[in-house]
GROMACS .gro file of C-alpha atoms in nm:
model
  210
    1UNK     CA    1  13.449 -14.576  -3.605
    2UNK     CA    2  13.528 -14.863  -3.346
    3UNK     CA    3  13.287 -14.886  -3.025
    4UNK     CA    4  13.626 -14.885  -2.804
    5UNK     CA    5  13.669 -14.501  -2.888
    6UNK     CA    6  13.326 -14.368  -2.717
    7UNK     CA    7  13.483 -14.494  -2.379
    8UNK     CA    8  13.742 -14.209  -2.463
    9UNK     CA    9  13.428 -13.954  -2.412
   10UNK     CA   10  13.455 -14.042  -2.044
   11UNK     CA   11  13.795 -13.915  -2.051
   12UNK     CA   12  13.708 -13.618  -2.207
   13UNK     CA   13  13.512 -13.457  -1.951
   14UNK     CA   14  13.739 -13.624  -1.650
   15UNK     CA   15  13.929 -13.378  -1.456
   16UNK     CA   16  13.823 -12.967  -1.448
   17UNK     CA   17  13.583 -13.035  -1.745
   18UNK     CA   18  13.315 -13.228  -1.499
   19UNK     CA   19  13.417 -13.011  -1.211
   20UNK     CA   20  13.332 -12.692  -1.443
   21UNK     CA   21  13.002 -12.846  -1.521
   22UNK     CA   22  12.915 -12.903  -1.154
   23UNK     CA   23  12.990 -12.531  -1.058
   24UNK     CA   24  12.751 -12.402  -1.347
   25UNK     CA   25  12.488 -12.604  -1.179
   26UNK     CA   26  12.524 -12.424  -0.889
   27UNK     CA   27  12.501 -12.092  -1.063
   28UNK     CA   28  12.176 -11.850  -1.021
   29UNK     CA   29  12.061 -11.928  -1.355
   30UNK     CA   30  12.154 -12.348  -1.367
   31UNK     CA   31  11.952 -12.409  -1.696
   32UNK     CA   32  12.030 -12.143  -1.956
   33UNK     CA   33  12.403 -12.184  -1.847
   34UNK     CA   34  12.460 -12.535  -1.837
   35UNK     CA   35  12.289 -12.545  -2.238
   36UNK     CA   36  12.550 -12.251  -2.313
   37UNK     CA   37  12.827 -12.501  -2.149
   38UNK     CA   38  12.697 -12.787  -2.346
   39UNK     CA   39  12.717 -12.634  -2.643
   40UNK     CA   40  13.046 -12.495  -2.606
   41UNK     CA   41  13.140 -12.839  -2.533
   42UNK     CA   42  12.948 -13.004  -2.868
   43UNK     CA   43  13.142 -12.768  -3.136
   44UNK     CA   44  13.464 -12.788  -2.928
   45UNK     CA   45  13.424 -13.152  -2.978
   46UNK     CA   46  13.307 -13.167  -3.320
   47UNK     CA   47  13.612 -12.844  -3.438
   48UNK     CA   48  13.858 -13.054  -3.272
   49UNK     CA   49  13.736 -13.413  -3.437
   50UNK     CA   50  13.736 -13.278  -3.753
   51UNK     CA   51  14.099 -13.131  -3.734
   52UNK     CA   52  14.236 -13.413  -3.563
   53UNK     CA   53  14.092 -13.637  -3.909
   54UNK     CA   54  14.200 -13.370  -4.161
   55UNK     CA   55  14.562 -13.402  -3.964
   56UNK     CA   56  14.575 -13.788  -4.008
   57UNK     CA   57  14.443 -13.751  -4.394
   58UNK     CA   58  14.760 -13.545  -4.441
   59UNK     CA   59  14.991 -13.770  -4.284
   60UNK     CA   60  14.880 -14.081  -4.382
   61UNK     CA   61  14.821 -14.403  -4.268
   62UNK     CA   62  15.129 -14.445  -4.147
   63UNK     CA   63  15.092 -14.292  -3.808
   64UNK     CA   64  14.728 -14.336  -3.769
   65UNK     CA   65  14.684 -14.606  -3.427
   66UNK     CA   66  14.548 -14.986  -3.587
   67UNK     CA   67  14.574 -15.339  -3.468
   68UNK     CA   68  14.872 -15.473  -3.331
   69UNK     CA   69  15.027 -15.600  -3.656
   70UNK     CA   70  14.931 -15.324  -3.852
   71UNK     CA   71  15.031 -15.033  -3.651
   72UNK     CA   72  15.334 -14.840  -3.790
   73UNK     CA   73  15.606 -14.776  -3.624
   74UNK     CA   74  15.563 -14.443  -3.598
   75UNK     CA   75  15.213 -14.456  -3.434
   76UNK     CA   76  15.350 -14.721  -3.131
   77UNK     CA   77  15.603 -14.471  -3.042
   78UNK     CA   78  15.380 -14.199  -3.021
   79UNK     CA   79  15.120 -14.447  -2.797
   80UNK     CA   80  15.407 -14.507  -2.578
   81UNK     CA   81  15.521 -14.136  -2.512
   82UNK     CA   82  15.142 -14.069  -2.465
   83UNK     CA   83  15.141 -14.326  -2.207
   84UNK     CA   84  15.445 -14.223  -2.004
   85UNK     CA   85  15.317 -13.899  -2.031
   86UNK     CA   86  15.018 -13.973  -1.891
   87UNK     CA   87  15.192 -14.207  -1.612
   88UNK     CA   88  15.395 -13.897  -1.525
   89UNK     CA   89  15.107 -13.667  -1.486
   90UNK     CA   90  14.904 -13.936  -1.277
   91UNK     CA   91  15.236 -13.953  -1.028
   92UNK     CA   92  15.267 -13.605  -0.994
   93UNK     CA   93  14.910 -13.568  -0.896
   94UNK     CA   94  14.947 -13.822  -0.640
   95UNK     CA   95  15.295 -13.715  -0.507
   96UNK     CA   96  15.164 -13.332  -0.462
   97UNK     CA   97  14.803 -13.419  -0.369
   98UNK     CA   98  14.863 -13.203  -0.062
   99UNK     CA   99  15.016 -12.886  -0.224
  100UNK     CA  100  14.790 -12.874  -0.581
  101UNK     CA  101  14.490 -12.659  -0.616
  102UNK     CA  102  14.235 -12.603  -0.889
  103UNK     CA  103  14.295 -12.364  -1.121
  104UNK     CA  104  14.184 -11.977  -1.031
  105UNK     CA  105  13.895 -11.970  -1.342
  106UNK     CA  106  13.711 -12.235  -1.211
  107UNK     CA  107  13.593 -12.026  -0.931
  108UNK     CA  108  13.510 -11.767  -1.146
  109UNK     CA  109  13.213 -11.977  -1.299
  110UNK     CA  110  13.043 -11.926  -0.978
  111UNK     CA  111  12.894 -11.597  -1.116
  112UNK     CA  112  12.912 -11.678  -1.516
  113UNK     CA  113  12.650 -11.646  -1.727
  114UNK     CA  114  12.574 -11.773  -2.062
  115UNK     CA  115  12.794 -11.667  -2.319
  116UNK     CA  116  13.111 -11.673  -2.023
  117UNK     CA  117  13.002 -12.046  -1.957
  118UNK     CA  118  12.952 -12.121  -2.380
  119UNK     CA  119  13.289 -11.980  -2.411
  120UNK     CA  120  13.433 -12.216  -2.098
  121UNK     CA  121  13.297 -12.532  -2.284
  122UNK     CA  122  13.422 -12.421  -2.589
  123UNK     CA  123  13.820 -12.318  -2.487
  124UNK     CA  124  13.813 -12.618  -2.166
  125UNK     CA  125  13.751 -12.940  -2.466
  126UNK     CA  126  13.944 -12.745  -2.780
  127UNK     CA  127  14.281 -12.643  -2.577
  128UNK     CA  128  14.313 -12.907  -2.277
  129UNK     CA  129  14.583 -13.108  -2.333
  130UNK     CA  130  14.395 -13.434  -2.221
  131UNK     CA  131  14.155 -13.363  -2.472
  132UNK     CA  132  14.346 -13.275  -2.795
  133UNK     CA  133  14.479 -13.605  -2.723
  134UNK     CA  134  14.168 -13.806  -2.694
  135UNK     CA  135  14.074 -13.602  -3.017
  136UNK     CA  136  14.369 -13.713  -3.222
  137UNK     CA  137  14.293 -14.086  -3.110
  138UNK     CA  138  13.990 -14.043  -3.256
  139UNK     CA  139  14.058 -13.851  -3.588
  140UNK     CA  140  14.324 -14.100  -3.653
  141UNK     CA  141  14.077 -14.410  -3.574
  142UNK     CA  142  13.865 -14.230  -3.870
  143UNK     CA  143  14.137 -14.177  -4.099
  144UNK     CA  144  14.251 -14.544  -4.046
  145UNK     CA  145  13.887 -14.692  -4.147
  146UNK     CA  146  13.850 -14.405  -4.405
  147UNK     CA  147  13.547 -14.299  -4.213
  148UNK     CA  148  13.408 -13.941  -4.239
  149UNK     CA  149  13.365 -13.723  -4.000
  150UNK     CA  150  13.021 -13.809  -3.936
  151UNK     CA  151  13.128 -14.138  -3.770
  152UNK     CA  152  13.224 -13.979  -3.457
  153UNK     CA  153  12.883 -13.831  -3.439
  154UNK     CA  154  12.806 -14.109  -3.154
  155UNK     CA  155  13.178 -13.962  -2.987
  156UNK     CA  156  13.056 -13.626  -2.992
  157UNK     CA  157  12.707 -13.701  -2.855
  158UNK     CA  158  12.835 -13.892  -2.586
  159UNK     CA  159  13.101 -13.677  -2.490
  160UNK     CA  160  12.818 -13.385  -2.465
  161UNK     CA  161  12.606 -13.641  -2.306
  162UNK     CA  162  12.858 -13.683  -1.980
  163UNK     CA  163  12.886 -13.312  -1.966
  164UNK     CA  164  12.516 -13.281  -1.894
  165UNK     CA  165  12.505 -13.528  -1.624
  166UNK     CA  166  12.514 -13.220  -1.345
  167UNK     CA  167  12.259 -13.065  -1.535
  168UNK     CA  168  12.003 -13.381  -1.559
  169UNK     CA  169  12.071 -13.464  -1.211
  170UNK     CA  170  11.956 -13.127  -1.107
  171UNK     CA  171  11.630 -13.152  -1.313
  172UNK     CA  172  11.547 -13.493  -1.220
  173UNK     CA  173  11.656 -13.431  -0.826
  174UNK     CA  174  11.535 -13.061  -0.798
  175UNK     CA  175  11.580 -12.913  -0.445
  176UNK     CA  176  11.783 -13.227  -0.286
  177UNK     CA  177  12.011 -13.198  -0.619
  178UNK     CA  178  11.997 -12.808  -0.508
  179UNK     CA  179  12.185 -12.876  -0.192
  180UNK     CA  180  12.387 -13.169  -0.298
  181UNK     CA  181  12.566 -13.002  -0.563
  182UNK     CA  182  12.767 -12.770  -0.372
  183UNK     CA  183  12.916 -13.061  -0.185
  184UNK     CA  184  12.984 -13.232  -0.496
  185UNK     CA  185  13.153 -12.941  -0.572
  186UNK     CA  186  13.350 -12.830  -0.293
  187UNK     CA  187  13.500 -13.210  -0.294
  188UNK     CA  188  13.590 -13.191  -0.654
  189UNK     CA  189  13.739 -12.905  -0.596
  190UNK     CA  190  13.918 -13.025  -0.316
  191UNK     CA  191  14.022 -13.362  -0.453
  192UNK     CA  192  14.101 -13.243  -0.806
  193UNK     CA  193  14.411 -13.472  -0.770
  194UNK     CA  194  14.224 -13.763  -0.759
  195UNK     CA  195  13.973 -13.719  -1.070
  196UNK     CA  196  14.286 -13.585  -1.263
  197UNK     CA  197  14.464 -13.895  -1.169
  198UNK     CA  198  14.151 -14.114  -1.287
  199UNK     CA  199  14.193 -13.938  -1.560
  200UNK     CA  200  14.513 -14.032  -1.708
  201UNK     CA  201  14.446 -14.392  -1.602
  202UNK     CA  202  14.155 -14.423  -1.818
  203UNK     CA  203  14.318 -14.283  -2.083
  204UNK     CA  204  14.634 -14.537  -2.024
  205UNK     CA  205  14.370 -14.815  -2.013
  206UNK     CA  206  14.207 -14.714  -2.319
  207UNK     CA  207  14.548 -14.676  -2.562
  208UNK     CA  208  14.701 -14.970  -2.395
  209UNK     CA  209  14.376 -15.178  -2.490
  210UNK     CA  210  14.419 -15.440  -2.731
   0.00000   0.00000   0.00000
């Protein structure tokens, strides 16, 4: 697998996935939830790798993303409707920054417990649409170099890695990282526009890269 994919792991967690992982820190058991989360997140990742690949291997190489003069037709038009896409969702979270609020589950990790925050990692990396799509860029850059599965291991690990930032900063920082965290969270919450926005411009960055 290419090096330029494991910048995609940033994207994966950018947007309600990091601000999930915040709020779990700030739950009355931080530790045995956030591990719940993180695994959640780890075979979300890995289920979703390995049926992005298995897609691509049925396909072909036809539509699977390569260098510019390789790439098939088919896979620059799908890049470019990604990338519109994208551009359209980044817009729209700057045009209704005032009016758009985080979605209603997130505040319900403020009391979850283990197996409500395993299942959050889980159902938050397998079924947002950000992240099926980082997924498929990756199962097709596998399929392309006839990799197996196992060479998105460093993907996966970093993707998992990102999603335990909260959780390291709150072992490492202890009571400070106590009383930070709720501000982190209240402003992600708040400002969900802007990391969504991030988001999708990451994302652009990393398709349109050469």
């Amino acid at each position: 697998m290419e090096l330029q994919v494991l910048p995609l792991a940033v994207t994966m967690m950018a947007g309600p996935q990091i601000v999930a992982a915040v709020i779990l820190v700030t739950t009355a058991r931080p530790v045995r939830v956030c591990l719940a989360f993180l695994l959640g997140v780890a075979v979300a990742t890995a289920v979703g790798v390995a049926l992005a690949r298995w897609i691509f291997a049925l396909l072909g190489q036809s539509v699977a993303p390569g260098s510019p003069s390789d790439r098939g037709a088919a896979a620059t038009v799908v890049q470019l409707v990604l990338v519109g896409l994208l551009a359209l969702v980044a817009v729209k979270n700057v045009v209704k920054r005032r009016t758009v609020e985080p979605p209603k589950w997130l505040g319900s990790l403020l009391k979850a417990g283990p197996r409500k925050a395993l299942t959050t990692g889980f159902l938050i990396i397998l079924f947002m649409p950000s992240d099926i799509a980082v997924m498929l860029t990756v199962g097709a850059n596998l399929e392309q170099h006839g990799a197996e599965w196992t060479a998105a291991l460093p993907f996966i690990a970093a993707t998992v890695l990102i999603a335990a930032l909260p959780l390291l900063v709150y072992l490492l920082l202890g009571g400070r990282a106590q009383r930070a965290m709720p501000r982190v969270r209240e402003w992600l919450t708040t400002h969900s526009w802007v990391v969504n926005a991030a988001a999708c411009l990451i994302f652009i960055a990393l398709i349109l890269a050469p």
